[in-house]
Amino acid sequence: MEITSTVEGVRSMVNKWRTEGLKVGFVPTMGFLHEGHESLIKRAVEENDRVVVSIFVNSKQFDKKEDFSNYPKDTETDIVKCNMAGAHILFTPEHDGMYAEGFSTYVDMETLTDSLCGQSRDTHFRGVCTVVAKLFNIVRPDKAYFGQKDAQQVAVVKRMVNDLNFDIEIIECETIREVDGLARSSRNIHLSQEEHHASIVIQKALRLAEMAIYEGENDPVIIQKYIKDEILSEKLARLDYVEIVDAETLKPKTKIEGKTLVAIAVFIGNVRLIDNFVC
Ligand code: AMP
C-alpha cells in the first residue's frame, strides 16, 4: 500500500491505473478506523481493481471547535488496518493541502440538509459536500463507499452526485455494530463504561419501533413516542431528534409506507450518537 499526503501523489497513481483500464473504488474517512470502515474498504476491494482510502478530519464539517480538536486519531493503527483490509493507496492530506489560503468555494445544498442532523449541526453538510466533492475530483473513482449509519450523508452525497453530474456510483453499506448492538463509531471511544452501557438504549428504542412497524403500526407520531419514551427511560441519555422521513427525499412522513428512514440522534453524556433503520 502506498501512502501519500499530496493531491499530485494520488492523481499520478490513479491516472496510471486508469490508462491500464483498472476500476477504482474509494472510501473517504476521518480516520480512527474501526470495523465499520474496514467493511467498506473490504467491499471496495471486492468490487474494484484498486482501492483508495482517504483519512482527513475535515474541520469544515464541525460546528464546535472542541469536537474537532477532540476527534480521535491513531494514524499508525489506521495504516495497519487499511493495509490488512486490502487498500492500495492511503491518502492523508494535510489541512492546508485541502484548504489553501484564500479557499472560498463551497458546495451547498437545499432541502435535504434542513432536517435531521442538518437542524442541530448548522453548516455540517456544507462542509461534508465540499470535502466529498474535492475528494471525488482528486481521486476520480468509479465507485465510492459510504455507511448507512450516516443515512442522511448517503442521501446528500447521492443527491450531489446526481445534481453536479459526478460520474461516480455511490454504494451504501450496512451498519456494523458492536456485540451489544451499538453502531460502531470513532466517537464511541469517548464513552465511559457506564455511558457505553447506557447507549444500549438506542438499539432498544429502534428495535421496539421496528417491531411495532412490523406489526402494522404506521403512524409516525406513535412510533416517535415509543422511541422518545424508551430514550427517556435512560437517565444518561438525552434525545436530540427522532425523525421518520422518506429515505430518499428526507421529507417527513405522515404515514409509514414506502421506503422509510427512522433516524435518531442521542446525547449520551457529551457524546452525540446517531443510528437509524430503513423499513
Ligand atoms: P467517518 O470516518 O466517521 O467519517 O466515516 C467514514 C465512512 O465510514 C462513512 O461513510 C461512514 O458512514 C462509514 N461508517 C462509519 N461507521 C460505520 C459503521 N458502524 N458501519 C458502517 N459504516 C460506517
Tab-separated table of N, CA, C and O in Angstrom, residues 76-188:
chain	number	residue	atom	x	y	z
A	76	GLU	N	-0.943	5.410	13.010
A	76	GLU	CA	-0.157	4.165	12.861
A	76	GLU	C	-1.074	2.948	12.743
A	76	GLU	O	-0.917	2.109	11.852
A	77	THR	N	-2.072	2.864	13.651
A	77	THR	CA	-3.004	1.728	13.620
A	77	THR	C	-3.857	1.779	12.357
A	77	THR	O	-4.160	0.742	11.752
A	78	ASP	N	-4.261	2.989	11.949
A	78	ASP	CA	-5.073	3.127	10.723
A	78	ASP	C	-4.332	2.571	9.507
A	78	ASP	O	-4.933	1.909	8.653
A	79	ILE	N	-3.030	2.846	9.457
A	79	ILE	CA	-2.230	2.358	8.314
A	79	ILE	C	-2.273	0.827	8.269
A	79	ILE	O	-2.511	0.223	7.215
A	80	VAL	N	-2.095	0.204	9.446
A	80	VAL	CA	-2.117	-1.271	9.517
A	80	VAL	C	-3.484	-1.787	9.063
A	80	VAL	O	-3.594	-2.720	8.256
A	81	LYS	N	-4.553	-1.155	9.576
A	81	LYS	CA	-5.906	-1.622	9.248
A	81	LYS	C	-6.213	-1.485	7.759
A	81	LYS	O	-6.818	-2.364	7.149
A	82	CYS	N	-5.799	-0.358	7.165
A	82	CYS	CA	-6.037	-0.150	5.722
A	82	CYS	C	-5.311	-1.212	4.911
A	82	CYS	O	-5.861	-1.772	3.964
A	83	ASN	N	-4.070	-1.442	5.312
A	83	ASN	CA	-3.241	-2.435	4.636
A	83	ASN	C	-3.888	-3.818	4.697
A	83	ASN	O	-4.031	-4.504	3.688
A	84	MET	N	-4.294	-4.193	5.928
A	84	MET	CA	-4.905	-5.521	6.139
A	84	MET	C	-6.193	-5.670	5.341
A	84	MET	O	-6.524	-6.756	4.875
A	85	ALA	N	-6.942	-4.570	5.215
A	85	ALA	CA	-8.228	-4.645	4.502
A	85	ALA	C	-8.027	-4.674	2.988
A	85	ALA	O	-8.972	-4.899	2.242
A	86	GLY	N	-6.813	-4.397	2.531
A	86	GLY	CA	-6.509	-4.554	1.107
A	86	GLY	C	-6.461	-3.273	0.287
A	86	GLY	O	-6.464	-3.326	-0.951
A	87	ALA	N	-6.415	-2.096	0.970
A	87	ALA	CA	-6.350	-0.825	0.227
A	87	ALA	C	-5.025	-0.710	-0.534
A	87	ALA	O	-4.016	-1.297	-0.118
A	88	HIS	N	-5.042	0.037	-1.636
A	88	HIS	CA	-3.817	0.207	-2.440
A	88	HIS	C	-3.161	1.560	-2.214
A	88	HIS	O	-1.953	1.699	-2.332
A	89	ILE	N	-3.998	2.581	-1.947
A	89	ILE	CA	-3.440	3.904	-1.626
A	89	ILE	C	-4.138	4.423	-0.378
A	89	ILE	O	-5.367	4.355	-0.260
A	90	LEU	N	-3.335	4.955	0.557
A	90	LEU	CA	-3.902	5.698	1.679
A	90	LEU	C	-3.546	7.166	1.465
A	90	LEU	O	-2.365	7.523	1.407
A	91	PHE	N	-4.575	7.983	1.313
A	91	PHE	CA	-4.387	9.415	1.061
A	91	PHE	C	-4.644	10.167	2.362
A	91	PHE	O	-5.749	10.106	2.913
A	92	THR	N	-3.622	10.841	2.871
A	92	THR	CA	-3.745	11.537	4.164
A	92	THR	C	-3.372	13.015	3.991
A	92	THR	O	-2.295	13.443	4.419
A	93	PRO	N	-4.236	13.793	3.361
A	93	PRO	CA	-3.872	15.192	3.122
A	93	PRO	C	-3.790	16.001	4.410
A	93	PRO	O	-4.455	15.676	5.392
A	94	GLU	N	-2.980	17.042	4.389
A	94	GLU	CA	-2.924	17.996	5.499
A	94	GLU	C	-4.037	19.016	5.280
A	94	GLU	O	-4.515	19.190	4.145
A	95	HIS	N	-4.389	19.719	6.354
A	95	HIS	CA	-5.438	20.740	6.249
A	95	HIS	C	-5.117	21.750	5.139
A	95	HIS	O	-5.961	22.060	4.294
A	96	ASP	N	-3.877	22.236	5.105
A	96	ASP	CA	-3.528	23.280	4.121
A	96	ASP	C	-3.479	22.738	2.696
A	96	ASP	O	-3.618	23.502	1.733
A	97	GLY	N	-3.281	21.440	2.571
A	97	GLY	CA	-3.291	20.830	1.237
A	97	GLY	C	-4.697	20.811	0.656
A	97	GLY	O	-4.880	20.829	-0.566
A	98	MET	N	-5.701	20.745	1.541
A	98	MET	CA	-7.092	20.720	1.091
A	98	MET	C	-7.681	22.131	1.060
A	98	MET	O	-8.473	22.468	0.180
A	99	TYR	N	-7.324	22.939	2.061
A	99	TYR	CA	-7.888	24.290	2.155
A	99	TYR	C	-6.742	25.303	2.207
A	99	TYR	O	-6.387	25.807	3.275
A	100	ALA	N	-6.179	25.566	1.039
A	100	ALA	CA	-5.066	26.517	0.968
A	100	ALA	C	-5.583	27.917	1.294
A	100	ALA	O	-6.790	28.178	1.222
A	101	GLU	N	-4.668	28.790	1.640
A	101	GLU	CA	-5.060	30.160	1.968
A	101	GLU	C	-5.862	30.753	0.818
A	101	GLU	O	-5.509	30.574	-0.358
A	102	GLY	N	-6.950	31.420	1.151
A	102	GLY	CA	-7.785	32.019	0.106
A	102	GLY	C	-8.907	31.106	-0.341
A	102	GLY	O	-9.744	31.494	-1.161
A	103	PHE	N	-8.963	29.895	0.198
A	103	PHE	CA	-10.027	28.955	-0.183
A	103	PHE	C	-11.381	29.597	0.048
A	103	PHE	O	-11.658	30.089	1.135
A	104	SER	N	-12.241	29.598	-0.964
A	104	SER	CA	-13.520	30.298	-0.783
A	104	SER	C	-14.685	29.700	-1.574
A	104	SER	O	-15.721	30.341	-1.712
A	105	THR	N	-14.542	28.470	-2.054
A	105	THR	CA	-15.632	27.871	-2.830
A	105	THR	C	-16.242	26.706	-2.056
A	105	THR	O	-15.520	25.809	-1.605
A	106	TYR	N	-17.562	26.747	-1.894
A	106	TYR	CA	-18.248	25.700	-1.110
A	106	TYR	C	-19.368	25.076	-1.929
A	106	TYR	O	-19.952	25.728	-2.786
A	107	VAL	N	-19.680	23.814	-1.600
A	107	VAL	CA	-20.852	23.163	-2.196
A	107	VAL	C	-21.954	23.180	-1.140
A	107	VAL	O	-21.790	22.609	-0.057
A	108	ASP	N	-23.019	23.856	-1.442
A	108	ASP	CA	-24.127	23.976	-0.505
A	108	ASP	C	-25.327	23.241	-1.074
A	108	ASP	O	-25.449	23.107	-2.286
A	109	MET	N	-26.205	22.775	-0.203
A	109	MET	CA	-27.363	22.031	-0.694
A	109	MET	C	-28.631	22.512	-0.011
A	109	MET	O	-28.613	22.865	1.158
A	110	GLU	N	-29.733	22.526	-0.769
A	110	GLU	CA	-31.001	22.947	-0.196
A	110	GLU	C	-31.803	21.716	0.228
A	110	GLU	O	-31.503	20.605	-0.177
A	111	THR	N	-32.829	21.921	0.999
A	111	THR	CA	-33.846	20.944	1.400
A	111	THR	C	-33.322	19.727	2.162
A	111	THR	O	-33.615	19.581	3.346
A	112	LEU	N	-32.560	18.877	1.471
A	112	LEU	CA	-32.135	17.619	2.097
A	112	LEU	C	-31.338	17.832	3.380
A	112	LEU	O	-31.273	16.951	4.238
A	113	THR	N	-30.708	18.990	3.481
A	113	THR	CA	-29.833	19.226	4.635
A	113	THR	C	-30.533	20.037	5.736
A	113	THR	O	-29.919	20.368	6.741
A	114	ASP	N	-31.829	20.349	5.533
A	114	ASP	CA	-32.538	21.151	6.541
A	114	ASP	C	-32.994	20.312	7.729
A	114	ASP	O	-33.124	20.811	8.839
A	115	SER	N	-33.267	19.020	7.477
A	115	SER	CA	-33.842	18.175	8.528
A	115	SER	C	-32.757	17.379	9.256
A	115	SER	O	-31.563	17.573	9.027
A	116	LEU	N	-33.184	16.477	10.125
A	116	LEU	CA	-32.301	15.547	10.832
A	116	LEU	C	-31.045	16.252	11.377
A	116	LEU	O	-31.150	17.257	12.059
A	117	CYS	N	-29.852	15.735	11.035
A	117	CYS	CA	-28.619	16.304	11.587
A	117	CYS	C	-28.380	17.742	11.130
A	117	CYS	O	-27.667	18.494	11.791
A	118	GLY	N	-28.956	18.111	9.982
A	118	GLY	CA	-28.777	19.472	9.469
A	118	GLY	C	-29.358	20.524	10.406
A	118	GLY	O	-28.878	21.656	10.469
A	119	GLN	N	-30.405	20.141	11.169
A	119	GLN	CA	-31.048	21.086	12.088
A	119	GLN	C	-30.151	21.429	13.262
A	119	GLN	O	-30.036	22.580	13.656
A	120	SER	N	-29.541	20.370	13.832
A	120	SER	CA	-28.742	20.621	15.028
A	120	SER	C	-27.270	20.899	14.696
A	120	SER	O	-26.517	21.328	15.557
A	121	ARG	N	-26.876	20.647	13.437
A	121	ARG	CA	-25.475	20.905	13.064
A	121	ARG	C	-25.486	21.810	11.832
A	121	ARG	O	-25.445	21.356	10.696
A	122	ASP	N	-25.505	23.091	12.134
A	122	ASP	CA	-25.745	24.159	11.168
A	122	ASP	C	-25.070	24.039	9.788
A	122	ASP	O	-25.723	23.898	8.766
A	123	THR	N	-23.754	24.101	9.763
A	123	THR	CA	-23.034	24.109	8.478
A	123	THR	C	-22.392	22.751	8.162
A	123	THR	O	-21.543	22.645	7.274
A	124	HIS	N	-22.835	21.721	8.909
A	124	HIS	CA	-22.215	20.392	8.779
A	124	HIS	C	-22.201	19.885	7.334
A	124	HIS	O	-21.153	19.518	6.797
A	125	PHE	N	-23.367	19.881	6.679
A	125	PHE	CA	-23.434	19.263	5.350
A	125	PHE	C	-22.777	20.111	4.259
A	125	PHE	O	-22.366	19.586	3.229
A	126	ARG	N	-22.670	21.413	4.499
A	126	ARG	CA	-21.917	22.263	3.579
A	126	ARG	C	-20.450	21.798	3.606
A	126	ARG	O	-19.799	21.655	2.563
A	127	GLY	N	-19.956	21.505	4.799
A	127	GLY	CA	-18.592	21.005	4.938
A	127	GLY	C	-18.434	19.627	4.322
A	127	GLY	O	-17.442	19.349	3.637
A	128	VAL	N	-19.436	18.758	4.556
A	128	VAL	CA	-19.374	17.390	4.007
A	128	VAL	C	-19.372	17.443	2.477
A	128	VAL	O	-18.528	16.832	1.814
A	129	CYS	N	-20.344	18.180	1.909
A	129	CYS	CA	-20.448	18.238	0.437
A	129	CYS	C	-19.170	18.808	-0.166
A	129	CYS	O	-18.680	18.311	-1.188
A	130	THR	N	-18.638	19.829	0.454
A	130	THR	CA	-17.438	20.480	-0.093
A	130	THR	C	-16.257	19.511	-0.092
A	130	THR	O	-15.582	19.337	-1.112
A	131	VAL	N	-16.051	18.838	1.033
A	131	VAL	CA	-14.875	17.947	1.087
A	131	VAL	C	-15.075	16.717	0.206
A	131	VAL	O	-14.128	16.268	-0.467
A	132	VAL	N	-16.299	16.182	0.156
A	132	VAL	CA	-16.526	14.993	-0.675
A	132	VAL	C	-16.357	15.365	-2.156
A	132	VAL	O	-15.747	14.620	-2.932
A	133	ALA	N	-16.857	16.534	-2.547
A	133	ALA	CA	-16.687	16.967	-3.947
A	133	ALA	C	-15.203	17.115	-4.276
A	133	ALA	O	-14.737	16.686	-5.337
A	134	LYS	N	-14.444	17.710	-3.356
A	134	LYS	CA	-12.999	17.870	-3.585
A	134	LYS	C	-12.321	16.496	-3.718
A	134	LYS	O	-11.544	16.256	-4.635
A	135	LEU	N	-12.654	15.599	-2.777
A	135	LEU	CA	-12.024	14.269	-2.804
A	135	LEU	C	-12.395	13.513	-4.080
A	135	LEU	O	-11.561	12.830	-4.672
A	136	PHE	N	-13.657	13.650	-4.508
A	136	PHE	CA	-14.077	12.994	-5.755
A	136	PHE	C	-13.277	13.546	-6.939
A	136	PHE	O	-12.871	12.801	-7.826
A	137	ASN	N	-13.043	14.852	-6.954
A	137	ASN	CA	-12.275	15.449	-8.050
A	137	ASN	C	-10.798	15.048	-8.012
A	137	ASN	O	-10.138	14.955	-9.043
A	138	ILE	N	-10.298	14.813	-6.818
A	138	ILE	CA	-8.890	14.411	-6.683
A	138	ILE	C	-8.713	12.937	-7.093
A	138	ILE	O	-7.850	12.593	-7.890
A	139	VAL	N	-9.587	12.073	-6.550
A	139	VAL	CA	-9.424	10.624	-6.754
A	139	VAL	C	-10.064	10.161	-8.074
A	139	VAL	O	-9.577	9.250	-8.721
A	140	ARG	N	-11.151	10.771	-8.447
A	140	ARG	CA	-11.948	10.390	-9.629
A	140	ARG	C	-12.218	8.869	-9.667
A	140	ARG	O	-11.821	8.161	-10.618
A	141	PRO	N	-12.888	8.368	-8.609
A	141	PRO	CA	-13.162	6.918	-8.557
A	141	PRO	C	-14.323	6.526	-9.459
A	141	PRO	O	-15.104	7.383	-9.881
A	142	ASP	N	-14.450	5.219	-9.708
A	142	ASP	CA	-15.642	4.714	-10.390
A	142	ASP	C	-16.769	4.523	-9.381
A	142	ASP	O	-17.928	4.768	-9.684
A	143	LYS	N	-16.399	4.034	-8.187
A	143	LYS	CA	-17.394	3.803	-7.140
A	143	LYS	C	-16.872	4.374	-5.823
A	143	LYS	O	-15.671	4.287	-5.551
A	144	ALA	N	-17.804	4.914	-5.013
A	144	ALA	CA	-17.410	5.398	-3.684
A	144	ALA	C	-18.343	4.780	-2.654
A	144	ALA	O	-19.537	4.616	-2.903
A	145	TYR	N	-17.773	4.440	-1.490
A	145	TYR	CA	-18.490	3.634	-0.487
A	145	TYR	C	-18.785	4.449	0.760
A	145	TYR	O	-17.883	5.082	1.316
A	146	PHE	N	-20.055	4.406	1.194
A	146	PHE	CA	-20.495	5.154	2.369
A	146	PHE	C	-21.336	4.239	3.268
A	146	PHE	O	-22.015	3.329	2.773
A	147	GLY	N	-21.321	4.511	4.575
A	147	GLY	CA	-22.048	3.668	5.527
A	147	GLY	C	-23.472	4.146	5.750
A	147	GLY	O	-23.726	5.357	5.822
A	148	GLN	N	-24.362	3.183	5.911
A	148	GLN	CA	-25.774	3.529	6.153
A	148	GLN	C	-25.980	4.130	7.538
A	148	GLN	O	-26.996	4.756	7.804
A	149	LYS	N	-24.993	3.948	8.423
A	149	LYS	CA	-25.100	4.572	9.747
A	149	LYS	C	-25.345	6.076	9.593
A	149	LYS	O	-26.108	6.665	10.321
A	150	ASP	N	-24.649	6.676	8.619
A	150	ASP	CA	-24.827	8.102	8.343
A	150	ASP	C	-25.799	8.239	7.171
A	150	ASP	O	-25.420	8.657	6.065
A	151	ALA	N	-27.057	7.862	7.414
A	151	ALA	CA	-28.040	7.744	6.330
A	151	ALA	C	-28.274	9.073	5.604
A	151	ALA	O	-28.397	9.107	4.376
A	152	GLN	N	-28.303	10.165	6.365
A	152	GLN	CA	-28.533	11.456	5.712
A	152	GLN	C	-27.343	11.814	4.822
A	152	GLN	O	-27.510	12.341	3.722
A	153	GLN	N	-26.149	11.485	5.295
A	153	GLN	CA	-24.942	11.753	4.498
A	153	GLN	C	-25.015	11.017	3.163
A	153	GLN	O	-24.691	11.586	2.112
A	154	VAL	N	-25.461	9.748	3.188
A	154	VAL	CA	-25.561	8.978	1.942
A	154	VAL	C	-26.568	9.645	1.001
A	154	VAL	O	-26.290	9.824	-0.196
A	155	ALA	N	-27.726	10.044	1.551
A	155	ALA	CA	-28.749	10.675	0.707
A	155	ALA	C	-28.215	11.986	0.115
A	155	ALA	O	-28.427	12.280	-1.068
A	156	VAL	N	-27.503	12.753	0.930
A	156	VAL	CA	-26.953	14.042	0.482
A	156	VAL	C	-25.888	13.820	-0.602
A	156	VAL	O	-25.891	14.501	-1.637
A	157	VAL	N	-25.002	12.860	-0.384
A	157	VAL	CA	-23.940	12.600	-1.371
A	157	VAL	C	-24.549	12.107	-2.687
A	157	VAL	O	-24.147	12.548	-3.772
A	158	LYS	N	-25.556	11.221	-2.590
A	158	LYS	CA	-26.209	10.738	-3.826
A	158	LYS	C	-26.837	11.904	-4.585
A	158	LYS	O	-26.744	11.991	-5.804
A	159	ARG	N	-27.490	12.793	-3.845
A	159	ARG	CA	-28.127	13.976	-4.466
A	159	ARG	C	-27.071	14.837	-5.156
A	159	ARG	O	-27.232	15.290	-6.287
A	160	MET	N	-25.952	15.069	-4.450
A	160	MET	CA	-24.892	15.927	-5.004
A	160	MET	C	-24.308	15.318	-6.274
A	160	MET	O	-24.098	16.027	-7.277
A	161	VAL	N	-24.070	14.004	-6.239
A	161	VAL	CA	-23.504	13.305	-7.399
A	161	VAL	C	-24.430	13.443	-8.599
A	161	VAL	O	-23.997	13.688	-9.733
A	162	ASN	N	-25.727	13.332	-8.312
A	162	ASN	CA	-26.724	13.477	-9.359
A	162	ASN	C	-26.808	14.919	-9.876
A	162	ASN	O	-26.735	15.170	-11.075
A	163	ASP	N	-26.915	15.853	-8.945
A	163	ASP	CA	-27.097	17.266	-9.315
A	163	ASP	C	-25.880	17.836	-10.049
A	163	ASP	O	-26.017	18.651	-10.954
A	164	LEU	N	-24.674	17.415	-9.629
A	164	LEU	CA	-23.453	18.009	-10.203
A	164	LEU	C	-22.784	17.102	-11.244
A	164	LEU	O	-21.656	17.366	-11.657
A	165	ASN	N	-23.492	16.025	-11.625
A	165	ASN	CA	-23.011	15.139	-12.696
A	165	ASN	C	-21.644	14.515	-12.452
A	165	ASN	O	-20.820	14.408	-13.375
A	166	PHE	N	-21.384	14.118	-11.213
A	166	PHE	CA	-20.174	13.322	-10.978
A	166	PHE	C	-20.425	11.939	-11.581
A	166	PHE	O	-21.490	11.359	-11.360
A	167	ASP	N	-19.458	11.423	-12.306
A	167	ASP	CA	-19.631	10.109	-12.934
A	167	ASP	C	-19.133	9.032	-11.952
A	167	ASP	O	-18.142	8.347	-12.211
A	168	ILE	N	-19.821	8.936	-10.822
A	168	ILE	CA	-19.384	8.037	-9.738
A	168	ILE	C	-20.608	7.315	-9.191
A	168	ILE	O	-21.647	7.940	-8.951
A	169	GLU	N	-20.473	6.003	-8.972
A	169	GLU	CA	-21.577	5.240	-8.378
A	169	GLU	C	-21.403	5.230	-6.849
A	169	GLU	O	-20.322	4.896	-6.357
A	170	ILE	N	-22.470	5.615	-6.159
A	170	ILE	CA	-22.399	5.630	-4.694
A	170	ILE	C	-22.953	4.314	-4.154
A	170	ILE	O	-24.084	3.937	-4.450
A	171	ILE	N	-22.132	3.622	-3.369
A	171	ILE	CA	-22.536	2.330	-2.815
A	171	ILE	C	-22.778	2.494	-1.307
A	171	ILE	O	-21.895	2.958	-0.567
A	172	GLU	N	-23.984	2.112	-0.905
A	172	GLU	CA	-24.365	2.239	0.503
A	172	GLU	C	-24.108	0.904	1.206
A	172	GLU	O	-24.558	-0.142	0.732
A	173	CYS	N	-23.395	0.930	2.326
A	173	CYS	CA	-23.008	-0.314	3.013
A	173	CYS	C	-23.660	-0.399	4.395
A	173	CYS	O	-23.814	0.615	5.080
A	174	GLU	N	-23.996	-1.624	4.794
A	174	GLU	CA	-24.747	-1.807	6.046
A	174	GLU	C	-23.951	-1.346	7.277
A	174	GLU	O	-22.714	-1.335	7.262
A	175	THR	N	-24.684	-0.983	8.315
A	175	THR	CA	-24.069	-0.518	9.562
A	175	THR	C	-23.469	-1.700	10.327
A	175	THR	O	-24.132	-2.711	10.534
A	176	ILE	N	-22.222	-1.542	10.725
A	176	ILE	CA	-21.557	-2.583	11.518
A	176	ILE	C	-21.667	-2.197	13.003
A	176	ILE	O	-21.458	-1.030	13.360
A	177	ARG	N	-22.002	-3.184	13.833
A	177	ARG	CA	-22.308	-2.910	15.236
A	177	ARG	C	-21.369	-3.641	16.187
A	177	ARG	O	-20.773	-4.654	15.821
A	178	GLU	N	-21.290	-3.125	17.416
A	178	GLU	CA	-20.574	-3.850	18.462
A	178	GLU	C	-21.468	-4.998	18.924
A	178	GLU	O	-22.644	-5.044	18.553
A	179	VAL	N	-20.930	-5.907	19.757
A	179	VAL	CA	-21.734	-7.079	20.144
A	179	VAL	C	-23.032	-6.688	20.847
A	179	VAL	O	-24.058	-7.354	20.696
A	180	ASP	N	-23.001	-5.575	21.588
A	180	ASP	CA	-24.217	-5.170	22.301
A	180	ASP	C	-25.182	-4.383	21.405
A	180	ASP	O	-26.219	-3.899	21.853
A	181	GLY	N	-24.837	-4.217	20.133
A	181	GLY	CA	-25.750	-3.565	19.198
A	181	GLY	C	-25.417	-2.107	18.900
A	181	GLY	O	-25.942	-1.521	17.953
A	182	LEU	N	-24.541	-1.491	19.704
A	182	LEU	CA	-24.182	-0.089	19.460
A	182	LEU	C	-23.468	0.030	18.109
A	182	LEU	O	-22.534	-0.726	17.822
A	183	ALA	N	-23.934	0.974	17.277
A	183	ALA	CA	-23.287	1.171	15.976
A	183	ALA	C	-21.841	1.601	16.194
A	183	ALA	O	-21.569	2.497	17.005
A	184	ARG	N	-20.922	0.967	15.496
A	184	ARG	CA	-19.517	1.349	15.652
A	184	ARG	C	-19.315	2.777	15.163
A	184	ARG	O	-19.855	3.180	14.141
A	185	SER	N	-18.547	3.528	15.953
A	185	SER	CA	-18.274	4.918	15.606
A	185	SER	C	-16.953	5.308	16.245
A	185	SER	O	-16.629	4.843	17.352
A	186	SER	N	-16.193	6.157	15.563
A	186	SER	CA	-14.920	6.620	16.134
A	186	SER	C	-15.176	7.342	17.456
A	186	SER	O	-14.330	7.354	18.345
A	187	ARG	N	-16.365	7.936	17.590
A	187	ARG	CA	-16.686	8.706	18.802
A	187	ARG	C	-16.960	7.813	20.013
A	187	ARG	O	-16.973	8.321	21.141
A	188	ASN	N	-17.216	6.509	19.803
A	188	ASN	CA	-17.525	5.615	20.941
A	188	ASN	C	-16.391	5.585	21.961
A	188	ASN	O	-16.614	5.301	23.124
